Tab-separated table of C-alpha atoms in Angstrom:
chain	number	residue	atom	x	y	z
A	1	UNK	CA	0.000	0.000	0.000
A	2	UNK	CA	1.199	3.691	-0.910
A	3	UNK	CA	0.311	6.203	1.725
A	4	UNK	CA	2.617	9.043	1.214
A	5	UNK	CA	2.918	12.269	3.426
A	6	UNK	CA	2.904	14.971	1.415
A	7	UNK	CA	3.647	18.549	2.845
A	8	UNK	CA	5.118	21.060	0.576
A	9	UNK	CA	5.588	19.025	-2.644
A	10	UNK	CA	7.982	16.422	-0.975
A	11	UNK	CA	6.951	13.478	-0.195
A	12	UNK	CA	7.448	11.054	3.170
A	13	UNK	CA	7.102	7.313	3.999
A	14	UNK	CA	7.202	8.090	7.603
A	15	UNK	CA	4.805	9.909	9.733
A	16	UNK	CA	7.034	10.250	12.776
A	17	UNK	CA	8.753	14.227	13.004
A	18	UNK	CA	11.095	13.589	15.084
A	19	UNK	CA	12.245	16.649	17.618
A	20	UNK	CA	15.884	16.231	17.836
A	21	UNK	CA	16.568	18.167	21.289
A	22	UNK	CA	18.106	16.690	24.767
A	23	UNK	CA	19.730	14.045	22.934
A	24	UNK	CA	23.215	13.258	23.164
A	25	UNK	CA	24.667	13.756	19.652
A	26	UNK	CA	25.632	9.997	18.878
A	27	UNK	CA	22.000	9.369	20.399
A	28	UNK	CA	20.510	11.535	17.719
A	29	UNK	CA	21.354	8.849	14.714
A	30	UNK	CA	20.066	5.911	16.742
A	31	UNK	CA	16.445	7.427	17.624
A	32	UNK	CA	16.529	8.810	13.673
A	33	UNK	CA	17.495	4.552	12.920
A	34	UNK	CA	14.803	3.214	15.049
A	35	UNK	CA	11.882	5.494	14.833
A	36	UNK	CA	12.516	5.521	10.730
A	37	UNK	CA	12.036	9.014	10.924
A	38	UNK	CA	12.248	10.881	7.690
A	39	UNK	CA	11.825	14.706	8.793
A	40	UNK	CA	13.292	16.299	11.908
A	41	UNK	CA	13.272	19.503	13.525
A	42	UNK	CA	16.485	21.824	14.778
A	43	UNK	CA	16.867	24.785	16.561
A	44	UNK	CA	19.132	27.420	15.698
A	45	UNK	CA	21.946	29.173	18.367
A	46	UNK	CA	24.591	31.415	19.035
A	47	UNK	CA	27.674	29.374	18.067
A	48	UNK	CA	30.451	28.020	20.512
A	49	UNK	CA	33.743	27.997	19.476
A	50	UNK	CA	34.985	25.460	17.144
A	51	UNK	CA	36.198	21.996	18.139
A	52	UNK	CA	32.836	20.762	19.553
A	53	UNK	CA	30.244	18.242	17.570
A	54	UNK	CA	27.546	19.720	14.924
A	55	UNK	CA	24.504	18.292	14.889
A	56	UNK	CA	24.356	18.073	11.164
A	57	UNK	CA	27.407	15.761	11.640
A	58	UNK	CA	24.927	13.233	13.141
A	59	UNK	CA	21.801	13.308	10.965
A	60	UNK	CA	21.785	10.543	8.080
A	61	UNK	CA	22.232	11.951	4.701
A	62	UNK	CA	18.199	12.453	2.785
A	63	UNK	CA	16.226	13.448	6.337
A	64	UNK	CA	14.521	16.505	5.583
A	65	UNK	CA	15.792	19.110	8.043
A	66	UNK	CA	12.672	21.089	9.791
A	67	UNK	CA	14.639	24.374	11.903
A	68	UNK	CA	12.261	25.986	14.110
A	69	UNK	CA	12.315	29.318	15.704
A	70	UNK	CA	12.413	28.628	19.030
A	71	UNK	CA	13.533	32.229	20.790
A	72	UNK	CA	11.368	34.257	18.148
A	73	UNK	CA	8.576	36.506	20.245
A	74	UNK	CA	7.666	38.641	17.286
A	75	UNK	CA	7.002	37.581	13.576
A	76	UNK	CA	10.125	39.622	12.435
A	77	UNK	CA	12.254	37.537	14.505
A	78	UNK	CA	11.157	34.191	13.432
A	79	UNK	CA	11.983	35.608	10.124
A	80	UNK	CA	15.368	36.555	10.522
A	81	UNK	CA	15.971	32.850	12.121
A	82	UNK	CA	14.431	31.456	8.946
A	83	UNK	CA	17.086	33.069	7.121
A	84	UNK	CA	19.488	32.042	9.133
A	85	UNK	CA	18.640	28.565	9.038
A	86	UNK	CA	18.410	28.238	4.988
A	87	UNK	CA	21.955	29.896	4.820
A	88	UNK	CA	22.626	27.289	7.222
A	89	UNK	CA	21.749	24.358	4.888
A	90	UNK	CA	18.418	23.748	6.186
A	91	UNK	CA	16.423	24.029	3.047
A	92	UNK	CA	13.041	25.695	2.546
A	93	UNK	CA	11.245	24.234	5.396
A	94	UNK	CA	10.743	25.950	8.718
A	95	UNK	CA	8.691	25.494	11.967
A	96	UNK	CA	7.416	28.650	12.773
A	97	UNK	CA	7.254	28.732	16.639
A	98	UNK	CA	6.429	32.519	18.409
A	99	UNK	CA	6.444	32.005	21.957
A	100	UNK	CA	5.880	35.261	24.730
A	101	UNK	CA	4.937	33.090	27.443
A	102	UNK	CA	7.601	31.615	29.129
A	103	UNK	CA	5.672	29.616	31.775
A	104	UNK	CA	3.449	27.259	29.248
A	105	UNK	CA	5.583	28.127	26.361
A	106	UNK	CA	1.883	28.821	24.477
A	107	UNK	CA	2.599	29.877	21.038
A	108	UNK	CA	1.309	33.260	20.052
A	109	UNK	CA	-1.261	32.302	16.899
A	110	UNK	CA	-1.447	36.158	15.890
A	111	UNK	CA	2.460	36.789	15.228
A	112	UNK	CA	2.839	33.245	13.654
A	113	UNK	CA	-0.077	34.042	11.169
A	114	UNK	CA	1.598	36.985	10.491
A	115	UNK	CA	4.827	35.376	10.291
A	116	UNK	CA	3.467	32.628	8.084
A	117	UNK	CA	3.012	34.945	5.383
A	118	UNK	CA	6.160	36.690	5.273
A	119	UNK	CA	7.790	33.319	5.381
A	120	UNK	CA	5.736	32.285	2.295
A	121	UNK	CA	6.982	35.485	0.424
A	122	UNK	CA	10.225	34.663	0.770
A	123	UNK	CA	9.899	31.524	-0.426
A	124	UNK	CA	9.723	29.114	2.408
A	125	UNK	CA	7.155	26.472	3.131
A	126	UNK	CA	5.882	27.231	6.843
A	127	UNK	CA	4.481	24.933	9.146
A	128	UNK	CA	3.004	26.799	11.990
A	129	UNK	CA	3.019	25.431	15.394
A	130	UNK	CA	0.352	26.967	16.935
A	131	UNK	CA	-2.749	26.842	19.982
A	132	UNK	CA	-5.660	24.463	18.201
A	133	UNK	CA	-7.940	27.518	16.733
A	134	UNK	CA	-10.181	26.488	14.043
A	135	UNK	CA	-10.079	30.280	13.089
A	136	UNK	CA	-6.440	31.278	13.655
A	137	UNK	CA	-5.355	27.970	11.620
A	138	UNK	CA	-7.956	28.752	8.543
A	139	UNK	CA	-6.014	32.198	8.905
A	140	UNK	CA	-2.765	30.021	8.859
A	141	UNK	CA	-4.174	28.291	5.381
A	142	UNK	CA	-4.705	31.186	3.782
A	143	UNK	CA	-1.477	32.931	4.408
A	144	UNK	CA	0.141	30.070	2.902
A	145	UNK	CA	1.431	27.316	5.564
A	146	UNK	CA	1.914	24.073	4.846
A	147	UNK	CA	0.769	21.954	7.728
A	148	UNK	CA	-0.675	22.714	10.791
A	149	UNK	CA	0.939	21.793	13.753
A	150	UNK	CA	-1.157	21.858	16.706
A	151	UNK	CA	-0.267	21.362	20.247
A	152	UNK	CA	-1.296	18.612	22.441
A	153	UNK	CA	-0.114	19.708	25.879
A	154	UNK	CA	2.697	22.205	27.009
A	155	UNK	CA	5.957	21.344	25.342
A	156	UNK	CA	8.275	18.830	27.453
A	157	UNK	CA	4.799	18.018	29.982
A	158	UNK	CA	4.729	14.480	28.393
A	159	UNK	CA	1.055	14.957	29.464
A	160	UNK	CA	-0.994	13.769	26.102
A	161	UNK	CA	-3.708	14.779	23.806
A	162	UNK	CA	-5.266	17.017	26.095
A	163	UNK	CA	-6.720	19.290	22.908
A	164	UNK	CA	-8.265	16.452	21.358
A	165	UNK	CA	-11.548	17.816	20.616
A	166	UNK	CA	-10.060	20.903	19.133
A	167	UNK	CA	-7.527	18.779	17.155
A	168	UNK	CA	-10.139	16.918	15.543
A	169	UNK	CA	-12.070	20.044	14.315
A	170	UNK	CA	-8.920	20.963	12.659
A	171	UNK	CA	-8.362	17.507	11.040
A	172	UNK	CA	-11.778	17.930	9.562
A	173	UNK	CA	-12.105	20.973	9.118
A	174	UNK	CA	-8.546	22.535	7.570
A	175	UNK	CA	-7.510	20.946	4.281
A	176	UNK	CA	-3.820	20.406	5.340
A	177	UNK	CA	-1.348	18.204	6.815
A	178	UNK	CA	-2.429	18.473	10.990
A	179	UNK	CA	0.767	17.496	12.674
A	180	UNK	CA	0.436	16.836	16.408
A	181	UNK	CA	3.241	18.880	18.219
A	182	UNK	CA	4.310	19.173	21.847
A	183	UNK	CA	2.995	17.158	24.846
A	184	UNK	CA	2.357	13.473	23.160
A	185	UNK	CA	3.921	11.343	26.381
A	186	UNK	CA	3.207	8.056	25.074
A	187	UNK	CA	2.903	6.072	21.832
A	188	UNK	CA	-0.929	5.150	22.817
A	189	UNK	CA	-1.634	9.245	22.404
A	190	UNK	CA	0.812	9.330	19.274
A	191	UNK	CA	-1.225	6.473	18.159
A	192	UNK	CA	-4.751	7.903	18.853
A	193	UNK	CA	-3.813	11.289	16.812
A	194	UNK	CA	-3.278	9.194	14.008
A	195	UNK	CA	-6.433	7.325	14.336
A	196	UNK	CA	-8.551	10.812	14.370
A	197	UNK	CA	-6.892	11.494	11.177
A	198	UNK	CA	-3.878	13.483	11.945
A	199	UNK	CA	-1.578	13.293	9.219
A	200	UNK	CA	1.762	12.880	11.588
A	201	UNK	CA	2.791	13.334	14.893
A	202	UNK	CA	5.880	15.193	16.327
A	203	UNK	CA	7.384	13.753	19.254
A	204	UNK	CA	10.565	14.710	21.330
A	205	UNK	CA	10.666	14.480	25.424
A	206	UNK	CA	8.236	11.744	25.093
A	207	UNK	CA	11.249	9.988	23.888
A	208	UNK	CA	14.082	11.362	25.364
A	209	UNK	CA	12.926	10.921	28.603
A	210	UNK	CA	12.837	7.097	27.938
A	211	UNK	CA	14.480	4.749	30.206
A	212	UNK	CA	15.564	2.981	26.778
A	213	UNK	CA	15.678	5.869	24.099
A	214	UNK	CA	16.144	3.310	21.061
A	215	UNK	CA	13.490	1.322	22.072
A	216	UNK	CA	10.910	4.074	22.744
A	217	UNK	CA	11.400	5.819	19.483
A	218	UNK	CA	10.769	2.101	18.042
A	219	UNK	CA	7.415	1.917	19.806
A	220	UNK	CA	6.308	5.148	18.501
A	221	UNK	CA	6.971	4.586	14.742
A	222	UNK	CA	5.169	1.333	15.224
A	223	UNK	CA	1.647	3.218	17.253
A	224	UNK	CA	2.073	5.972	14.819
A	225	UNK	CA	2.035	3.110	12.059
A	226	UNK	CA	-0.779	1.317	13.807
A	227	UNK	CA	-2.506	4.186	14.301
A	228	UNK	CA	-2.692	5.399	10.474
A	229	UNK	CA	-3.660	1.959	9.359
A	230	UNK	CA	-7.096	1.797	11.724
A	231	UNK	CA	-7.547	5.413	10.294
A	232	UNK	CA	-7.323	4.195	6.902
A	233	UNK	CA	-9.387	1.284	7.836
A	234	UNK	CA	-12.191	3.532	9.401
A	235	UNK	CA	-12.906	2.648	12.953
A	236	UNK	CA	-15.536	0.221	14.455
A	237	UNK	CA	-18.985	2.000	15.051
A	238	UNK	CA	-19.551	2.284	19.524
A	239	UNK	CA	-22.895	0.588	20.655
A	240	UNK	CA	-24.207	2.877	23.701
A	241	UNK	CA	-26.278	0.980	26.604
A	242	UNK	CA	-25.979	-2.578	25.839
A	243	UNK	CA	-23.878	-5.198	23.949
A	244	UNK	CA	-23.776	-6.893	20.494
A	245	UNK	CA	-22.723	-10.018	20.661
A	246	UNK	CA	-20.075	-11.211	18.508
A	247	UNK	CA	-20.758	-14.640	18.757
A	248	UNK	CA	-23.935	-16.494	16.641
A	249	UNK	CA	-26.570	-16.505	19.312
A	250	UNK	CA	-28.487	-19.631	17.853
A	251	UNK	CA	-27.116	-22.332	20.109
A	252	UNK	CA	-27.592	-26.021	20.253
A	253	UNK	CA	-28.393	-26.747	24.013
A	254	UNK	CA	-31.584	-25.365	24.456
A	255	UNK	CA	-34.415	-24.367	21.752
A	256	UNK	CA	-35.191	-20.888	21.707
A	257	UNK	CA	-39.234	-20.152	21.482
B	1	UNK	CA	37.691	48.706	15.895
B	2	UNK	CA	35.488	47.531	18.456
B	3	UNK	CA	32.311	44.961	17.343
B	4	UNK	CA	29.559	43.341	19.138
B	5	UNK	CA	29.796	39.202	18.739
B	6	UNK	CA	27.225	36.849	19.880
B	7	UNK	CA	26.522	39.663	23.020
B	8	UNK	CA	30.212	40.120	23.808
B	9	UNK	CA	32.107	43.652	22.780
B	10	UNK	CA	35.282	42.520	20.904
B	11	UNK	CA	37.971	44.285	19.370
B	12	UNK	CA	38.368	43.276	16.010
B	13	UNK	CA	41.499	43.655	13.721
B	14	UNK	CA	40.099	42.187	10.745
B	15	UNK	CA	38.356	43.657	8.052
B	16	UNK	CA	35.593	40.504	5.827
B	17	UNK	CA	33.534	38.564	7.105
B	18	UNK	CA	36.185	35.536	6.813
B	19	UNK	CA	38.493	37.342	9.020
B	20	UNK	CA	35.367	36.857	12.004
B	21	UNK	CA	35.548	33.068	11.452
B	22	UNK	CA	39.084	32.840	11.811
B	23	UNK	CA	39.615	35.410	14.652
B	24	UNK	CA	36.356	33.951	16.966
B	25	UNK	CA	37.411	30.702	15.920
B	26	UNK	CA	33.536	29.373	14.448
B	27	UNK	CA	33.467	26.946	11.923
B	28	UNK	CA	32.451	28.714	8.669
B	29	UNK	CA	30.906	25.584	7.120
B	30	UNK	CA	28.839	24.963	10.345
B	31	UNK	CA	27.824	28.408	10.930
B	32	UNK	CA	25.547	31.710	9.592
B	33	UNK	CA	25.945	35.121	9.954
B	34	UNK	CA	23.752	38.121	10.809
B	35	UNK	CA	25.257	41.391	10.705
B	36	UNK	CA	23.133	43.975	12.295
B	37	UNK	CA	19.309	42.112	11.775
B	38	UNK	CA	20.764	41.340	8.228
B	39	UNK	CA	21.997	37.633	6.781
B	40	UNK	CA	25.191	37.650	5.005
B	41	UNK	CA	25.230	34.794	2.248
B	42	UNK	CA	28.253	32.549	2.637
B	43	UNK	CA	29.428	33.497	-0.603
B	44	UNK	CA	29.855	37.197	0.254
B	45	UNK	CA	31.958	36.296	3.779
B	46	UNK	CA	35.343	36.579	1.343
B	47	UNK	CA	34.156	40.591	0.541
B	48	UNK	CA	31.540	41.693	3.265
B	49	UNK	CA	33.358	43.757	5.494
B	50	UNK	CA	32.849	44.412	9.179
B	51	UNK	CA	32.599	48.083	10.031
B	52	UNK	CA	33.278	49.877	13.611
B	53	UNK	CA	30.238	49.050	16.303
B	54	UNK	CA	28.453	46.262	13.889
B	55	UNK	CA	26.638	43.743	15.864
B	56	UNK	CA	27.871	40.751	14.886
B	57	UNK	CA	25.760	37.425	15.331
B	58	UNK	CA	27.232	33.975	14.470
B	59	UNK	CA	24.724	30.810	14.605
B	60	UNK	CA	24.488	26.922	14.107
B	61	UNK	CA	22.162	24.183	14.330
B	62	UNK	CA	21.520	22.883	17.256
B	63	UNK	CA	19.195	20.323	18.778
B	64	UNK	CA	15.699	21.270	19.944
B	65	UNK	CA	11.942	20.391	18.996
């Protein structure tokens, strides 16, 4: 079967974004290995000297590099780390992420429409990460991002789908990519984005804060996998107030009048 | 003269872009640079000078989510 992921004219197998921060650097390749991810995100920071590792040095050759602009608080600024990031190899692709609240690192949806836009102009393809607005992300649409990328909890909480219901009126609703991003914990939540039709799922702490990193980014490309499949499948309709059984009912011990 | 790097005042002898890299000791291939809210394309960095009080920001990738 051929189910592609298709967000700004490139194509992906995988459905796993993979958020590539508190990782060692040699840990980095071996979550990329085992979750089969395709498309990561990076962040973008005043240099150190020379002499220690670059990040870039540990990400296999063909993932699609997604820099975000963590530290922007005004559209302008996620701009001008845009640029930076494509002069820095990154390609066209760019997380936009406009954050004034330190406490619940919310993302600002008015700056990152604006943003959005001004990305677009200059040619890049933005994916907004943004609060789950059926309004702000129809804004988002129209000034020209790629996928929406809604939040599921405060970034690093670990705590789950907790926007759900608002999720799910952007899945149907918006006709774009709808990437779950920030606060999936577990691979059961990763798995029931996907089954409400979310087109991918961004994880990052979830993983890192693993016992076994390796194996944890394994179990979330397999629930994000599983998860896409029952959407694909359509799920089982719910029977409220009694059962249905699933066994013939006509038995052979006693005749039924 | 004297610049502004990455938030520190520096004194800088140089005069391109190129001479930043090899004075701060960055990694040109690694890194980007922002002269005063402006990018400067990693082909200029041989001819784009540095001028007296420029502020001076040098980046790389790094991970995050």
């Amino acid at each position: 079967m051929t189910d592609l992921l298709e967000i700004g004219g490139r194509k992906f197998n995988s459905r796993f974004i993979l958020g590539s921060g508190k990782f060692s650097l040699g840990m980095t390749e071996q979550v990329i290995r085992h979750g089969g991810v395709e498309m990561a995100t990076l962040a973008v920071r005043r240099s150190n000297t020379a002499g220690e590792g670059n990040i870039l040095d540990h990400m296999p050759k063909g993932l699609t590099l997604l820099p975000n602009t963590s530290g922007a608080r005004t559209a302008e600024e996620a701009v001008r780390i845009a640029r930076l990031a494509r002069e820095l190899g990154c390609g066209d692709f760019v997380k936009v992420e406009i954050i004034r609240d330190s406490k619940y690192l919310f993302p600002d949806n008015v700056q990152t429409i604006k943003a959005v836009g001004m990305l677009k102009d200059e040619g890049f393809i933005p994916m907004p990460y943004m609060m789950p607005d059926l309004t702000a992300a129809r804004d988002m649409a129209d000034a020209g991002a790629a996928a929406i990328m809604p939040l599921g909890a405060p970034i690093g909480s670990n705590k789950g789908l907790l926007t759900r219901d608002f999720v799910k009126i952007l899945v149907d609703e918006i006709d774009l990519p709808i990437i779950v991003d920030a606060g999936i914990g577990r691979p059961s939540q990763a798995c029931e984005a996907m089954e409400m039709g979310c087109a991918a799922v961004m994880a990052n702490t979830a993983i890192a804060t693993a016992r076994d990193i390796p194996l944890m980014a394994s179990a979330f490309k397999t629930a994000i996998e599983a998860g896409r499949m029952a959407y694909l499948a359509g799920l089982g309709r719910v029977v409220e107030g009694r059962a249905e059984a699933s066994s013939p009912l006509t038995g052979f011990l006693r005749d039924e009048r | 003269m004297k610049i502004r790097i990455n938030g520190n005042e520096r004194e800088f002898k140089g005069s391109t872009v190129m001479d930043l890299f090899e004075v701060a000791g960055y990694d040109p291939k690694r890194s980007a640079v922002e002269i005063n809210g402006s990018v400067v394309r990693r082909s200029d960095y041989g001819e784009h000078t540095v001028n007296e009080g420029d502020v001076v920001e040098i980046v790389s990738l790094v991970g995050g989510g």
